[in-house]
mmCIF file of C-alpha atoms in Angstrom:
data_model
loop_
_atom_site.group_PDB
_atom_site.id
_atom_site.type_symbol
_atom_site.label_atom_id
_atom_site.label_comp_id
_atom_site.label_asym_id
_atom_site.label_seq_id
_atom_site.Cartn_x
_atom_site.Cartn_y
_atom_site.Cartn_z
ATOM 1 C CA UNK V 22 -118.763 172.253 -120.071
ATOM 2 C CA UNK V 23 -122.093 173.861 -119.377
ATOM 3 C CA UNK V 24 -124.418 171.189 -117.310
ATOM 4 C CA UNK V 25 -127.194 172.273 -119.319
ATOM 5 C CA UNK V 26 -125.388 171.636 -122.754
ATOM 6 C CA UNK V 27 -124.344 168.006 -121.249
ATOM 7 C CA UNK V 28 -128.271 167.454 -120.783
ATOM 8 C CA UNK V 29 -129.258 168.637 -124.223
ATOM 9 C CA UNK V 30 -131.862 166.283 -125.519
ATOM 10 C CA UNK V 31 -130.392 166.425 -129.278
ATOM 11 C CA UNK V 32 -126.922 166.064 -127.584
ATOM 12 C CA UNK V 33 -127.678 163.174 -126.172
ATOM 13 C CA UNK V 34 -129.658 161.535 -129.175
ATOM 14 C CA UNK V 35 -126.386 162.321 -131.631
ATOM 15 C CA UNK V 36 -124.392 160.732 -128.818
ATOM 16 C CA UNK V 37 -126.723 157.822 -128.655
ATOM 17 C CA UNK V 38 -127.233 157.233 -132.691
ATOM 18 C CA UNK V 39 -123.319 157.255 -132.388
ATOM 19 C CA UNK V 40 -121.904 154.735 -129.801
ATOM 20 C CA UNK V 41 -122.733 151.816 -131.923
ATOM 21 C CA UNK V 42 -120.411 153.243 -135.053
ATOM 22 C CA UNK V 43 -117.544 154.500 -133.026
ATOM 23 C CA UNK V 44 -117.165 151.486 -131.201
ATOM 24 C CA UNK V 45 -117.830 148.984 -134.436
ATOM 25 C CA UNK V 46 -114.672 151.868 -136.101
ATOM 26 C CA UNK V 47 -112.777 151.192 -132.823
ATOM 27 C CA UNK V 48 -112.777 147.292 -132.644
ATOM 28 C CA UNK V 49 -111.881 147.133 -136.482
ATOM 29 C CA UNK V 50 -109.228 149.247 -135.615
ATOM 30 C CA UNK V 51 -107.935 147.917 -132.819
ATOM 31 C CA UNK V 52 -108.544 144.246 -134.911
ATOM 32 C CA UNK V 53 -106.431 145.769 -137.357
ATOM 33 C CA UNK V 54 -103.648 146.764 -135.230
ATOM 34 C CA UNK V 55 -103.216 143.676 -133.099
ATOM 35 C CA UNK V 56 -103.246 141.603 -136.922
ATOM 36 C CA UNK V 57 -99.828 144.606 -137.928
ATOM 37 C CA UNK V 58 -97.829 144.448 -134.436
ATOM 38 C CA UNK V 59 -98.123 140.945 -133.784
ATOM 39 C CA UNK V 60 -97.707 140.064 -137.400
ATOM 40 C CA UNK V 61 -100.093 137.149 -137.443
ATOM 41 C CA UNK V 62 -100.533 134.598 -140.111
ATOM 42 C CA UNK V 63 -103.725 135.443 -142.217
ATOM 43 C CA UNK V 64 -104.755 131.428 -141.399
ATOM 44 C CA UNK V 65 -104.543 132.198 -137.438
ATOM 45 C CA UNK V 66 -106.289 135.700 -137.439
ATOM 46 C CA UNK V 67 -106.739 137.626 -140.724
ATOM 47 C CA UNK V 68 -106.299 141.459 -140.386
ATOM 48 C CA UNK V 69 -110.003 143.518 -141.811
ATOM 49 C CA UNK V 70 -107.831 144.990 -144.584
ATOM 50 C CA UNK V 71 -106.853 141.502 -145.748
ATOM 51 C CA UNK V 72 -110.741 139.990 -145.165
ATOM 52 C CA UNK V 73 -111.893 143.255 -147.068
ATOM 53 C CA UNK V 74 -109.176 142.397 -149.783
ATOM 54 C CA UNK V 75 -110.885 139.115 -150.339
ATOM 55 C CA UNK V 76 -113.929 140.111 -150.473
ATOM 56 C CA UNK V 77 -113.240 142.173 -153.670
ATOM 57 C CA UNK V 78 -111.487 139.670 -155.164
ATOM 58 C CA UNK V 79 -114.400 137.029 -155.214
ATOM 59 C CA UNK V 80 -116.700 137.870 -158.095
ATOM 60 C CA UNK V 81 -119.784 140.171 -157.598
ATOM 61 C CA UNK V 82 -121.812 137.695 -159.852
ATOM 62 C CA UNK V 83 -120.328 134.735 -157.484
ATOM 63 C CA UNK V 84 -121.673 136.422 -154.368
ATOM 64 C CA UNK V 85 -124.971 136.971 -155.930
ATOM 65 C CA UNK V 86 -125.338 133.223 -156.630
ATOM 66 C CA UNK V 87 -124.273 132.001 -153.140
ATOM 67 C CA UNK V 88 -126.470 135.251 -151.675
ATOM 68 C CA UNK V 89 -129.614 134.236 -153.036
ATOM 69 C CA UNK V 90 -129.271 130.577 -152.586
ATOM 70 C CA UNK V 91 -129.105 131.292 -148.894
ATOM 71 C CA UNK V 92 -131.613 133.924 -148.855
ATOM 72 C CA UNK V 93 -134.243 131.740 -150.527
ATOM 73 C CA UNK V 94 -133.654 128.879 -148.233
ATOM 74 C CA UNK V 95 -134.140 131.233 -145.270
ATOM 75 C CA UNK V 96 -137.298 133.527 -146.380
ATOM 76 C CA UNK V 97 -139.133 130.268 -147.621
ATOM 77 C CA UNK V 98 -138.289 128.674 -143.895
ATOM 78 C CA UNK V 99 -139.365 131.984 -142.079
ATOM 79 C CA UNK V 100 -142.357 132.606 -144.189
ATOM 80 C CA UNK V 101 -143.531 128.519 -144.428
ATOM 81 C CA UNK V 102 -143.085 128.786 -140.105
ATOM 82 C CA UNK V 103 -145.397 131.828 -140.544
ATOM 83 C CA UNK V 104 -147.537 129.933 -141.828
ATOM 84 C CA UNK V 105 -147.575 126.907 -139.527
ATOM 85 C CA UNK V 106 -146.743 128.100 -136.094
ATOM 86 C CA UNK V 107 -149.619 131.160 -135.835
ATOM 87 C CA UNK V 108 -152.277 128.672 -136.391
ATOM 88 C CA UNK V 109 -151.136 125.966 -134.253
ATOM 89 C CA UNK V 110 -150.504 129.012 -131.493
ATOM 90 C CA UNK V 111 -154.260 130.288 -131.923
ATOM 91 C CA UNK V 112 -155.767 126.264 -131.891
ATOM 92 C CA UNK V 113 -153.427 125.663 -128.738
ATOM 93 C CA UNK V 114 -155.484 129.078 -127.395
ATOM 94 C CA UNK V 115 -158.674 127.243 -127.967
ATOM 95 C CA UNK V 116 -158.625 124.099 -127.204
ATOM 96 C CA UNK V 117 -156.616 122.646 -124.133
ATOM 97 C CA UNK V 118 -156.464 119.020 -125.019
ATOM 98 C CA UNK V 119 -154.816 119.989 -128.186
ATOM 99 C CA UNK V 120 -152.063 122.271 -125.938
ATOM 100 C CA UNK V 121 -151.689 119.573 -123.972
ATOM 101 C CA UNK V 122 -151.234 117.032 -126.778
ATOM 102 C CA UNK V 123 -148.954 119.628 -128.842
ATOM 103 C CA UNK V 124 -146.904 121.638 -126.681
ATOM 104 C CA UNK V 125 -144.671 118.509 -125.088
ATOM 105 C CA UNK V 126 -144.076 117.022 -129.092
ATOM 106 C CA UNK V 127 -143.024 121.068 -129.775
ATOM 107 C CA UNK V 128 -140.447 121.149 -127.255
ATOM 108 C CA UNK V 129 -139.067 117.506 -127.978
ATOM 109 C CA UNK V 130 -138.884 118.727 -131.297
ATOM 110 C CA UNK V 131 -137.112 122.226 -130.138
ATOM 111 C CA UNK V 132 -134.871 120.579 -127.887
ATOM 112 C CA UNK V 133 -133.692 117.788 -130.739
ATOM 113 C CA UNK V 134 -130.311 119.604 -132.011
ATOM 114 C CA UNK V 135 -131.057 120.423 -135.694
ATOM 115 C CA UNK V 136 -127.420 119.657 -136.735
ATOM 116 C CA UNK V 137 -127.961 115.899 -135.756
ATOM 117 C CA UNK V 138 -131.255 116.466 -137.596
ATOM 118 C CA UNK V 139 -130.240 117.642 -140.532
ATOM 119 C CA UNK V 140 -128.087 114.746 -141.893
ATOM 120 C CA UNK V 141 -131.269 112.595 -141.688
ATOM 121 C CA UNK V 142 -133.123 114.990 -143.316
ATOM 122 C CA UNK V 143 -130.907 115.264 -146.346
ATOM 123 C CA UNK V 144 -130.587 111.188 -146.923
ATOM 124 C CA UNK V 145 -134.734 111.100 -146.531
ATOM 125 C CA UNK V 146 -135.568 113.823 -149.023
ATOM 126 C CA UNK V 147 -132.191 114.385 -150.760
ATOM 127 C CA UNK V 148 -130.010 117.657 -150.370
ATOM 128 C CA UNK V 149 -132.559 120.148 -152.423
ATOM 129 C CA UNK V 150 -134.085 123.382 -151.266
ATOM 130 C CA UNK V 151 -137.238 120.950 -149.495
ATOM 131 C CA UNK V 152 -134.941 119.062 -147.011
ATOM 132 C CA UNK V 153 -132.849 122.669 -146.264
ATOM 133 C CA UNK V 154 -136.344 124.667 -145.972
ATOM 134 C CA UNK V 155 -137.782 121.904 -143.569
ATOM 135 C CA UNK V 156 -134.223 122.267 -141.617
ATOM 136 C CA UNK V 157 -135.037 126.107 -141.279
ATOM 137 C CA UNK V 158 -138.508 125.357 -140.150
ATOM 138 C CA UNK V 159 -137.652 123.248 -137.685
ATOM 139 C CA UNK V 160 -135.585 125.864 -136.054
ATOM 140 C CA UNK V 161 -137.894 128.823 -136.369
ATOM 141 C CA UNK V 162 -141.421 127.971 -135.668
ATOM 142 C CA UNK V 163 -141.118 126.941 -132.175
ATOM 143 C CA UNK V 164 -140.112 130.315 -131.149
ATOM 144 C CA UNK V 165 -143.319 131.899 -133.122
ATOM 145 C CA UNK V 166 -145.432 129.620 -131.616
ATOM 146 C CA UNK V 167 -144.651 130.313 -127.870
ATOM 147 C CA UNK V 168 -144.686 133.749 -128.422
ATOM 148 C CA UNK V 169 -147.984 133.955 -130.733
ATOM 149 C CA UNK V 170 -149.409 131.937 -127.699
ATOM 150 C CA UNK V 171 -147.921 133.777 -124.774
ATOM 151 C CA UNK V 172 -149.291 137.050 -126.462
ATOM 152 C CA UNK V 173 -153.241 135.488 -127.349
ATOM 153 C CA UNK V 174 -152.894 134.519 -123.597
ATOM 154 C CA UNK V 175 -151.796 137.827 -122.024
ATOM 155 C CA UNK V 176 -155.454 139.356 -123.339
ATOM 156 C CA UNK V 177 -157.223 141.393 -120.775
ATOM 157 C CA UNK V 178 -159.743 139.193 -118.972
ATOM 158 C CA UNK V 179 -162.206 141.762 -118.742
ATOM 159 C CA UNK V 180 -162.304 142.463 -122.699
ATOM 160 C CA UNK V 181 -162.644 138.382 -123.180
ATOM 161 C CA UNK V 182 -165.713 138.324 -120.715
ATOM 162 C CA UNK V 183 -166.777 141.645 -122.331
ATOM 163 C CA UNK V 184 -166.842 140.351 -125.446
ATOM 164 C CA UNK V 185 -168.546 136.879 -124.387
ATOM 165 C CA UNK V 186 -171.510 138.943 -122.603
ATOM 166 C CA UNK V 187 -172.156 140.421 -126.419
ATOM 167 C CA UNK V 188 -172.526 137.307 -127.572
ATOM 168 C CA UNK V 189 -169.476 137.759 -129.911
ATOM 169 C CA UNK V 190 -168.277 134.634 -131.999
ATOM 170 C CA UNK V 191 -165.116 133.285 -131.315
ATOM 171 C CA UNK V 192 -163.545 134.062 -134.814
ATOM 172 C CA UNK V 193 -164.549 138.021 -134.284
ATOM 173 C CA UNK V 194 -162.680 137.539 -130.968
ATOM 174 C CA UNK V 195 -159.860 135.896 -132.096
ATOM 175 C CA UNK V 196 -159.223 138.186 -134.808
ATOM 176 C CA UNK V 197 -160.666 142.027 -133.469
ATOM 177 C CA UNK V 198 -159.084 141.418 -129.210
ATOM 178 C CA UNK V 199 -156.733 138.810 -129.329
ATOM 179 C CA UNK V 200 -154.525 139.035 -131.899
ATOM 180 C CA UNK V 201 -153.937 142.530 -131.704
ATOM 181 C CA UNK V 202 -152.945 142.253 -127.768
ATOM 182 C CA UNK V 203 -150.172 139.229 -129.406
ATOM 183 C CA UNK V 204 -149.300 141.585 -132.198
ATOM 184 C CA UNK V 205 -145.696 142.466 -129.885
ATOM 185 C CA UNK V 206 -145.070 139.270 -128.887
ATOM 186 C CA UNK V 207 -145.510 138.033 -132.375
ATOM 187 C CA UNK V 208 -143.430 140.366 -133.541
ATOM 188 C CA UNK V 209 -140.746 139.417 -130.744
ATOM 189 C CA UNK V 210 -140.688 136.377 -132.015
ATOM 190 C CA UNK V 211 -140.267 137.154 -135.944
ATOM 191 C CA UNK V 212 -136.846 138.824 -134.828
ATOM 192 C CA UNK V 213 -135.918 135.573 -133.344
ATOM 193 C CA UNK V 214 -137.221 133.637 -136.515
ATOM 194 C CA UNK V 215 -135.612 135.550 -138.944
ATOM 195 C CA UNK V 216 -132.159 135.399 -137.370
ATOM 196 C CA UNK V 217 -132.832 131.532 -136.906
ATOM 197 C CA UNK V 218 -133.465 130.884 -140.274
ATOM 198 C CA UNK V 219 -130.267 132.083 -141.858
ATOM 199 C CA UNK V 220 -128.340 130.078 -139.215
ATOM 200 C CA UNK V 221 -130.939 127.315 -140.105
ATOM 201 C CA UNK V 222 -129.901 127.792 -144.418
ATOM 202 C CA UNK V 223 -126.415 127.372 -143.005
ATOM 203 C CA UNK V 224 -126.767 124.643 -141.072
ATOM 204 C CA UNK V 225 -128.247 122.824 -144.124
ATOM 205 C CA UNK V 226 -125.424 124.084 -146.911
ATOM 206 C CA UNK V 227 -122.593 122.485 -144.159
ATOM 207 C CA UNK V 228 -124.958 119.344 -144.633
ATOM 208 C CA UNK V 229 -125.360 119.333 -148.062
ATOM 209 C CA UNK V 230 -124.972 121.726 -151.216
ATOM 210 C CA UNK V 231 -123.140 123.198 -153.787
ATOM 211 C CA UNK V 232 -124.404 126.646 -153.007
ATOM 212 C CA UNK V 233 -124.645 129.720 -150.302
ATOM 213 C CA UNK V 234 -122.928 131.180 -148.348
ATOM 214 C CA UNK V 235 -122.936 128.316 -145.851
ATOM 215 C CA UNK V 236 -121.228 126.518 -148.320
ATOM 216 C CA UNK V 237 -119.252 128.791 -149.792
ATOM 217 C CA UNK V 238 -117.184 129.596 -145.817
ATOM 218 C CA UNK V 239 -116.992 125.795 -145.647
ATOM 219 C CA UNK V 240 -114.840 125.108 -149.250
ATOM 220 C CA UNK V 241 -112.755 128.415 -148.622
ATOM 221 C CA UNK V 242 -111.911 126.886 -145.097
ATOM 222 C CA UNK V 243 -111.335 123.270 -146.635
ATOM 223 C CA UNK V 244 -108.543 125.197 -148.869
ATOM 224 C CA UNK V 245 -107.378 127.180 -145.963
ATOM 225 C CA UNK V 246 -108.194 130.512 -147.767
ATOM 226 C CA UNK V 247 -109.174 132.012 -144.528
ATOM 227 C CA UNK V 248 -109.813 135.991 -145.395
ATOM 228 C CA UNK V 249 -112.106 134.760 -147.679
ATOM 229 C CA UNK V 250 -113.980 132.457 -145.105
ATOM 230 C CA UNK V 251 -114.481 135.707 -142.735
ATOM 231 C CA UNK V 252 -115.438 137.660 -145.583
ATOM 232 C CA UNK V 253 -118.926 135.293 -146.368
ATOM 233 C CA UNK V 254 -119.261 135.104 -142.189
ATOM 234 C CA UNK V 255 -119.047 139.235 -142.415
ATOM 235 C CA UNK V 256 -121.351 139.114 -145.549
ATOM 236 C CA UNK V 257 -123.998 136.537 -143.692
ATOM 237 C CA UNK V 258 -123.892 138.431 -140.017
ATOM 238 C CA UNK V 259 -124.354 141.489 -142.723
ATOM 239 C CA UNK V 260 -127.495 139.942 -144.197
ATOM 240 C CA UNK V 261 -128.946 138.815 -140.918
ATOM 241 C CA UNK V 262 -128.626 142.092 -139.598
ATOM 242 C CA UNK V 263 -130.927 143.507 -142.601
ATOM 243 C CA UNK V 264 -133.700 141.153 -142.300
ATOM 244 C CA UNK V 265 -133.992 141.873 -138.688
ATOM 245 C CA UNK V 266 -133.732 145.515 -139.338
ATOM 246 C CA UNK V 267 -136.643 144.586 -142.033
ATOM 247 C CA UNK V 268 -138.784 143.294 -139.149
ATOM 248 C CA UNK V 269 -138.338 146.226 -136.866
ATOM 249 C CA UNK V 270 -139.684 148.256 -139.608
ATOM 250 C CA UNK V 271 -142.010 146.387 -141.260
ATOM 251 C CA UNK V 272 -143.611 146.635 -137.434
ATOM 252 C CA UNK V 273 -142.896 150.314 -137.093
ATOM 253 C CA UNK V 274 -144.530 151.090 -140.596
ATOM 254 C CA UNK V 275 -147.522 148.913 -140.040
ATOM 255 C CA UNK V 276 -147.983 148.278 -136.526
ATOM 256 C CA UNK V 277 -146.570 151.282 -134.844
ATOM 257 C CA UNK V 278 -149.212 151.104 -132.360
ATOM 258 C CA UNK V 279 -147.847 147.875 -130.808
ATOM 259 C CA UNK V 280 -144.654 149.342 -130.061
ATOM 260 C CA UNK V 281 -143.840 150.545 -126.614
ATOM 261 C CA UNK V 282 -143.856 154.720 -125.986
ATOM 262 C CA UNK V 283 -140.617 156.088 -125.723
ATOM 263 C CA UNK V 284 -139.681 157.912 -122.682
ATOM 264 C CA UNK V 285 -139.665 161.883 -122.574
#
């Protein structure tokens, strides 16, 4: 081969948009063929065929309802956390008694493990969408709120005393210098939120519920239908994968000046 071909910038851009695929094709395939030679039962290790098998046989309208029931938990956690942690992350920025006072209660409640939480949670406000969308808050604001904070705190000194000297008020320089310099880091930590809160709708359907996909992988496992199981976990790593792709773009559509330049 030609050197100069091998260092072909579209070359290596196909090559690069490709890895992923050809090596998701080759582990299904190679999934596949272990599940054939070693002939293993489907409740051990179910081959992709037999998973994909199951997943037409469940009804479209029956996925719906267990899709949305998850999805509405989640995007009502992520978007409530929104809500809450940028806030608290901008009052921790101004006040230091208050970031000394919070930030200690925020990592007790971080490091408290959610599934020990969330049986408690259910009993005290029963096993509706509330209890599960608190559950998913608890797991996903933390993460906003360090990096909101980490981000308002990594604003250039010089632009804060710059800014100061003109007499600016503090909501002009919250809003125009600091939040703009935390706009990557709070977008670093949406991706983590948004992932966290469909573990955190899970989490809350193996608690409690009748619906979701959480739900729906525990009662096929209960009846040892096992293809079926792995078909809602492929469906919900499926779903997570979207909303974090919805993230990336929602940042490259409307903040693409907060992402870092690509290299020549």
């Amino acid at each position: 081969m030609n050197p100069k071909q091998s260092s072909d910038p579209r070359l290596r851009r196909r090559l690069m948009q490709a890895a992923p695929w050809v090596f998701f094709v080759g582990l299904i395939a190679l999934w596949e063929l272990v599940c054939r030679v070693a002939d293993l039962p489907t409740f051990v290790l179910p081959a992709p065929s037999a998973i994909a098998q199951a997943f037409v046989d469940v009804e479209f309208s029956r996925w719906m309802q267990h899709l949305w029931a998850t999805l509405r938990v989640a995007l009502m956690g992520f978007f409530i956390s929104i809500l809450i942690s940028i806030p608290i992350a901008i009052a921790m920025m101004r006040s230091e008694l208050l970031q000394r006072t919070l930030y200690p209660l925020l990592v007790v409640i971080q490091s408290t493990p959610v599934v020990a939480v969330a049986p408690l949670i259910i009993v005290l406000m029963g096993s509706d969408d509330p209890s599960r969308v608190l559950i998913t808050c608890l797991l996903t604001f933390f993460p906003l709120v360090v990096s909101t904070a980490t981000g308002i705190n990594e604003t250039p000194a010089e632009l804060i005393e710059l800014s100061r000297s003109l007499d600016a008020p503090i909501r002009r320089e919250t809003w125009q210098i600091r939040i703009p310099y935390a706009i990557p880091h709070i977008f670093s930590g949406l991706k983590v939120a948004i992932t966290l809160a469909i573990i955190g709708a899970v989490v809350a359907e193996f608690v409690a519920a009748e619906e979701g996909l959480g739900y729906f992988i525990q009662f096929s496992t209960s009846f040892f239908k096992i293809p079926q199981a792995f078909a809602g976990l492929f469906f919900l790593a499926v779903i997570s994968l979207l909303l974090f792709k919805s993230v990336q773009w929602t940042q490259q559509i409307f903040f693409a000046w907060s992402l870092p330049k690509k290299k020549s």
